[in-house]
Amino acid sequence: MLKTYTFPEFDYVRSTDQDAADPVHHAVVIVGAGPIGMAVAIDFAQYGVNVVLLDDNNTVSVGSRAICYGKRFLDISDRLGVGQRAVDKGVTWSLGRVFFEDEEIYSFSVQPEKYHRRPGFINLQQYYLEEYMVDRIRELPEVDLRWKNKVTQVVQTDDHVCLTIDTPEGPYDLSADYLIACDGANSTVRSLAGLGFKGHVFRDRFLIIDIVMDSSPYPAERWFWFAPSFHEGQSALLHRQADNVWRINFDLGWGADPVEEKKPENITKRVKAFLGEEVNFELEWVSVYTFTCRRMDEFSNGRIFFAGDAAHQVAPFGARGANAGMEDADNLVWKMKAVMDGLAPARLLGSYSEERTFAADENILNSTRSTNFITPKNIQNIAFRDAVLNLAIKYPFARPLVNSGRLSVPPLLTKSSLNTEDVDHFDCKIVPGAPCTDGPVLRNGQAGFMLSSLGNCFNGLLFVDGQSDLTPGVMDQLTQLAQQKVPIKSFIVASDSMDITLPEDIELVVDIKGIVKQRLDAQAGTFYLIRPDQLVTARMRQFDQARVMSAQSKALGNE
């Protein structure tokens, strides 16, 4: 029980599968009803796929755990139907400040560009996010969410996976075409499958405290201190969350005693040294963490797939854990659906591990560098860090070298085997393998945003200067793309409204401020092909139906 939140308790409900004479077979079984497992389940449901979601608990996560969610996480959450609730409840922030001792050395913005629907980051306790996802699942009859269902055995064959599941009423068996493990860093499925989890454990300890303050002298920003007077020689981090809950991180060092550090009187002493004796606060949640950076060699094993912390784990500096896990879910589901429907070869599923292990390596590299800078372990690293901090006080060139946690951004999958390489020159950062950009648009006369217009299918963006660019031949070809076995829904992106009747499968969006066109370095005739997970997979200066079809075929793993 927290002071600001009452944990829901979800009922265990006996499934009809438990009464069947033989194990019931399902297309997809997901293990772990945390944010990533529920995201996978919701995404499948929105494709119309029935899934079983198993969790050995009967409530949401205890403690605030993950709190920082980036723009890409929120864009995906919008498509899943929970983004607005998260933003409404969460604390939006865009500014970070870095201090050396008690002097601010620089500040930075996490969203330097304007005109995006979602902010650079919000802070929200994980239990709220999970609660919103449970509510969303209740709207989706395709998801069978089973609480107090613990997987105790996993056996894989060539064409299915068999599971034994323990419940308050005893065990039962079922089978599935695919098993997706989203059951956290201590994954039961990974252990039962006999698979490894390799990486580095940092010999350090951090005290993580959530406190409740009705008033605070600090704004809703990310503040990080190196060697402050209130925590001499070490580091501290402050974040605001919903309900006037504040997250404080203290670096303790490897020699700290976790039991002693978690005693209320010792926590109170540290917090008062930080905030001042006059500040009133209540303890909400506390934990002592030892951080690790590690991952599986591959994120799939036969018909078992791993996502989120079950596949990879990073230190929290930079907010890469939940954000990367959501990108895992977004990457996997559309591919599995295409293979299940016979619209793509089985090797498309291999690209999940290819793309997401690359992303995990980038996240682990950045997380490791951050942790090593924040808590240097040898004389040379300490000397380097202190020299950088001292230089950063006076000289702007040194400030990018200060690493208080490189904040999560989606890794660019530029080397993905699903991309079609550019033939034409483009001068923008939205390259094949990058998420599509956003910007304000008018769609059907209603104000909205470009990313919100894209559904969970292949989408095409054709830029035009006016109605004269839409010849009958071009319209016929766009219609043919929309009527393929794997449809491509095209959007005509124009700078002004046009009095034109379009086929049902083609829409006009008006790029109100020209932002989408500018960010994609587009001109009349430019065409972008967007994957179902909103990543650019191909682009060309002039629309060419044959090239688009070839690029889509490659994105489906056919080449």
Coordinates of C-alpha atoms in Angstrom, one line a residue, residues 197-476:
F197 CA 21.6 -13.9 -20.3
K198 CA 25.1 -12.4 -20.7
G199 CA 26.5 -9.1 -19.6
H200 CA 28.1 -6.9 -17.0
V201 CA 27.1 -6.3 -13.3
F202 CA 28.2 -2.9 -12.1
R203 CA 29.9 -3.0 -8.7
D204 CA 27.9 -0.2 -7.3
R205 CA 24.7 0.4 -5.4
F206 CA 22.0 3.1 -5.8
L207 CA 19.4 4.1 -3.3
I208 CA 16.1 4.9 -5.1
I209 CA 13.5 6.7 -3.1
D210 CA 10.0 8.0 -4.0
I211 CA 8.8 10.7 -1.6
V212 CA 5.6 12.7 -1.5
M213 CA 5.9 16.5 -1.2
D214 CA 2.9 18.8 -1.5
S215 CA 5.2 21.7 -2.4
S216 CA 8.7 21.8 -3.7
P217 CA 11.2 24.4 -4.7
Y218 CA 12.1 22.3 -7.8
P219 CA 10.3 22.5 -11.2
A220 CA 9.2 19.6 -13.3
E221 CA 12.7 19.1 -14.8
R222 CA 15.4 16.5 -14.7
W223 CA 18.1 17.6 -12.3
F224 CA 21.4 15.7 -11.9
W225 CA 24.2 16.5 -9.5
F226 CA 27.8 15.3 -9.6
A227 CA 29.5 15.5 -6.2
P228 CA 27.0 17.9 -4.5
S229 CA 27.5 19.2 -1.0
F230 CA 24.5 17.2 0.3
H231 CA 26.0 13.9 -1.1
E232 CA 29.7 14.6 -1.1
G233 CA 31.8 12.8 -3.8
Q234 CA 28.9 11.0 -5.3
S235 CA 25.9 11.7 -7.6
A236 CA 22.2 12.3 -7.2
L237 CA 19.2 12.6 -9.5
L238 CA 15.8 14.2 -9.0
H239 CA 12.6 13.7 -11.1
R240 CA 9.0 14.7 -10.5
Q241 CA 6.2 12.2 -11.0
A242 CA 2.4 12.3 -10.8
D243 CA 0.6 12.9 -7.5
N244 CA 3.5 15.1 -6.1
V245 CA 5.7 12.0 -5.9
W246 CA 9.4 12.8 -6.4
R247 CA 12.0 10.3 -7.4
I248 CA 15.5 10.7 -5.8
N249 CA 18.5 8.5 -6.8
F250 CA 21.6 8.5 -4.6
D251 CA 24.8 6.8 -5.7
L252 CA 25.9 4.8 -2.6
G253 CA 29.0 2.9 -3.7
W254 CA 29.6 -0.8 -3.7
G255 CA 30.4 -1.0 0.0
A256 CA 27.0 0.3 1.1
D257 CA 24.9 -1.9 3.3
P258 CA 21.4 -2.3 1.6
V259 CA 19.7 -3.1 4.9
E260 CA 21.0 -0.1 6.7
E261 CA 20.4 2.2 3.7
K262 CA 16.7 1.3 3.6
K263 CA 16.0 2.1 7.2
P264 CA 13.6 5.0 7.4
E265 CA 15.8 7.0 9.8
N266 CA 18.8 6.8 7.4
I267 CA 16.6 7.6 4.4
T268 CA 15.2 10.6 6.2
K269 CA 18.6 11.9 7.1
R270 CA 19.8 11.7 3.4
V271 CA 16.6 13.4 2.1
K272 CA 16.7 16.2 4.6
A273 CA 20.4 16.9 3.9
F274 CA 19.3 17.2 0.2
L275 CA 16.0 19.2 0.5
G276 CA 16.6 21.0 3.8
E277 CA 15.4 20.4 7.4
E278 CA 12.3 22.5 6.8
V279 CA 10.8 20.5 3.9
N280 CA 7.9 18.2 4.8
F281 CA 7.7 14.9 3.0
E282 CA 6.6 11.3 3.4
L283 CA 8.3 8.2 2.2
E284 CA 6.4 6.4 -0.6
W285 CA 8.8 3.7 -1.8
V286 CA 12.4 2.7 -1.5
S287 CA 14.8 0.2 -2.9
V288 CA 18.5 -0.4 -3.3
Y289 CA 19.6 -1.5 -6.8
T290 CA 22.6 -3.0 -8.3
F291 CA 22.6 -2.3 -12.1
T292 CA 23.4 -4.7 -14.9
C293 CA 23.8 -4.4 -18.6
R294 CA 23.1 -7.7 -20.4
R295 CA 21.2 -9.4 -23.1
M296 CA 20.4 -12.7 -24.7
D297 CA 22.5 -13.7 -27.7
E298 CA 19.3 -14.0 -29.8
F299 CA 15.8 -12.7 -29.0
S300 CA 14.2 -15.8 -30.5
N301 CA 14.6 -19.5 -30.1
G302 CA 12.5 -21.5 -32.4
R303 CA 8.9 -20.5 -31.7
I304 CA 9.8 -18.7 -28.5
F305 CA 10.4 -14.9 -28.7
F306 CA 11.6 -12.6 -26.0
A307 CA 10.9 -8.9 -25.5
G308 CA 11.6 -6.2 -22.9
D309 CA 13.7 -7.0 -19.9
A310 CA 13.3 -10.7 -20.6
A311 CA 15.6 -10.1 -23.6
H312 CA 17.8 -7.3 -22.5
Q313 CA 18.5 -5.2 -19.4
V314 CA 20.2 -1.9 -19.0
A315 CA 21.1 0.5 -16.2
P316 CA 18.3 3.1 -15.8
F317 CA 20.4 6.2 -16.7
G318 CA 18.8 7.3 -19.9
A319 CA 15.4 5.7 -19.5
R320 CA 16.2 2.9 -21.9
G321 CA 14.4 -0.1 -20.4
A322 CA 10.7 0.3 -20.9
N323 CA 11.2 2.5 -23.9
A324 CA 13.3 -0.2 -25.7
G325 CA 10.8 -2.9 -24.6
M326 CA 7.9 -1.0 -26.2
E327 CA 9.9 -0.8 -29.4
D328 CA 10.4 -4.6 -29.2
A329 CA 6.7 -5.1 -29.1
D330 CA 6.1 -2.7 -31.9
N331 CA 8.7 -4.5 -34.0
L332 CA 7.5 -8.1 -33.4
V333 CA 3.8 -8.1 -33.7
W334 CA 3.3 -7.0 -37.3
K335 CA 5.9 -9.4 -38.5
M336 CA 4.3 -12.3 -36.7
K337 CA 0.9 -11.4 -38.0
A338 CA 2.2 -11.3 -41.6
V339 CA 3.8 -14.7 -41.2
M340 CA 0.7 -16.2 -39.5
D341 CA -1.5 -15.0 -42.4
G342 CA 0.9 -16.4 -45.0
L343 CA 1.7 -13.0 -46.3
A344 CA 5.4 -13.2 -45.5
P345 CA 8.0 -16.0 -45.2
A346 CA 9.0 -17.4 -41.8
R347 CA 12.4 -15.7 -42.2
L348 CA 10.8 -12.3 -41.6
L349 CA 10.6 -13.3 -38.0
G350 CA 14.4 -13.6 -38.0
S351 CA 14.6 -9.9 -38.6
Y352 CA 13.1 -9.3 -35.2
S353 CA 16.2 -10.5 -33.4
E354 CA 18.4 -8.9 -36.1
E355 CA 16.9 -5.5 -35.6
R356 CA 16.3 -5.6 -31.8
T357 CA 19.7 -7.0 -30.8
F358 CA 21.3 -4.2 -32.7
A359 CA 19.1 -1.7 -30.8
A360 CA 19.9 -3.5 -27.5
D361 CA 23.6 -3.2 -28.2
E362 CA 23.3 0.5 -28.8
N363 CA 21.2 0.9 -25.6
I364 CA 23.7 -1.1 -23.6
L365 CA 26.6 0.8 -25.0
N366 CA 25.1 4.2 -24.1
S367 CA 23.9 2.9 -20.7
T368 CA 27.3 1.5 -19.9
R369 CA 29.1 4.7 -20.8
S370 CA 26.7 6.7 -18.7
T371 CA 27.1 4.5 -15.7
N372 CA 30.9 4.5 -16.0
F373 CA 30.9 8.3 -16.2
I374 CA 28.6 8.7 -13.3
T375 CA 30.4 6.2 -11.1
P376 CA 34.0 5.9 -12.4
K377 CA 35.8 2.9 -11.0
N378 CA 39.5 3.8 -11.4
I379 CA 41.8 6.8 -11.1
Q380 CA 42.0 7.5 -14.8
N381 CA 38.2 7.6 -15.2
I382 CA 37.8 9.8 -12.2
A383 CA 40.4 12.2 -13.5
F384 CA 38.7 12.3 -16.9
R385 CA 35.2 12.9 -15.4
D386 CA 36.4 15.7 -13.1
A387 CA 38.4 17.4 -15.9
V388 CA 35.3 17.3 -18.1
L389 CA 33.1 18.7 -15.4
N390 CA 35.5 21.5 -14.6
L391 CA 35.9 22.5 -18.2
A392 CA 32.1 22.4 -18.8
I393 CA 31.6 25.1 -16.2
K394 CA 33.3 27.7 -18.5
Y395 CA 33.6 26.1 -22.0
P396 CA 30.6 25.0 -24.0
F397 CA 32.7 22.5 -26.1
A398 CA 33.1 20.3 -23.0
R399 CA 29.4 20.1 -22.2
P400 CA 28.5 17.3 -24.7
L401 CA 31.1 15.2 -23.0
V402 CA 29.3 15.3 -19.7
N403 CA 27.3 12.1 -19.4
S404 CA 24.6 12.2 -16.8
G405 CA 22.6 9.6 -18.8
R406 CA 22.2 9.9 -22.5
L407 CA 18.4 9.9 -22.8
S408 CA 16.7 7.3 -24.8
V409 CA 16.1 7.8 -28.5
P410 CA 15.0 5.1 -31.0
P411 CA 18.1 3.5 -32.5
L412 CA 18.3 4.0 -36.3
L413 CA 18.0 0.6 -37.9
T414 CA 19.9 1.8 -40.9
K415 CA 21.6 -1.6 -41.6
S416 CA 18.4 -3.6 -41.4
S417 CA 18.0 -6.3 -44.1
L418 CA 14.4 -5.0 -44.6
N419 CA 15.4 -1.5 -45.8
T420 CA 15.7 -0.5 -49.4
E421 CA 18.8 1.6 -49.9
D422 CA 18.4 5.1 -51.2
V423 CA 19.0 5.7 -54.9
D424 CA 18.2 9.4 -54.7
H425 CA 19.8 12.0 -52.5
F426 CA 17.9 13.2 -49.4
D427 CA 19.1 15.8 -46.9
C428 CA 17.3 14.8 -43.7
K429 CA 17.7 12.6 -40.7
I430 CA 14.6 10.5 -41.3
V431 CA 16.4 7.8 -43.2
P432 CA 15.3 4.2 -43.9
G433 CA 15.3 2.5 -40.6
A434 CA 14.2 5.6 -38.6
P435 CA 10.7 6.2 -37.3
C436 CA 8.7 8.5 -39.5
T437 CA 8.5 12.1 -38.4
D438 CA 5.4 13.9 -37.0
G439 CA 3.8 17.2 -37.7
P440 CA 0.4 18.9 -37.7
V441 CA -2.0 18.0 -40.5
L442 CA -5.6 18.4 -41.5
R443 CA -7.2 15.0 -42.2
N444 CA -10.8 15.0 -43.4
G445 CA -11.0 18.6 -42.3
Q446 CA -10.0 17.8 -38.7
A447 CA -6.8 18.9 -37.1
G448 CA -4.5 16.1 -36.2
F449 CA -0.9 14.8 -36.6
M450 CA 0.8 12.7 -39.3
L451 CA 1.8 9.8 -37.0
S452 CA -1.7 9.6 -35.6
S453 CA -3.0 9.1 -39.2
L454 CA -0.9 6.1 -39.9
G455 CA -2.5 2.7 -39.1
N456 CA -0.9 -0.6 -38.3
C457 CA -0.4 -1.4 -42.0
F458 CA 2.0 -0.4 -44.7
N459 CA 1.5 3.3 -45.5
G460 CA 2.7 5.5 -48.3
L461 CA 3.2 9.2 -48.3
L462 CA 3.1 10.9 -51.7
F463 CA 3.9 14.6 -51.7
V464 CA 2.3 16.9 -54.2
D465 CA 2.4 20.6 -54.9
G466 CA -1.1 20.7 -56.3
Q467 CA -3.9 18.7 -58.0
S468 CA -2.1 18.7 -61.3
D469 CA 0.4 16.2 -59.8
L470 CA -2.4 13.7 -59.4
T471 CA -2.7 12.3 -62.9
P472 CA -5.1 9.4 -63.6
G473 CA -2.1 7.1 -64.0
V474 CA -0.8 8.0 -60.5
M475 CA -4.2 7.5 -58.9
D476 CA -4.6 4.1 -60.6

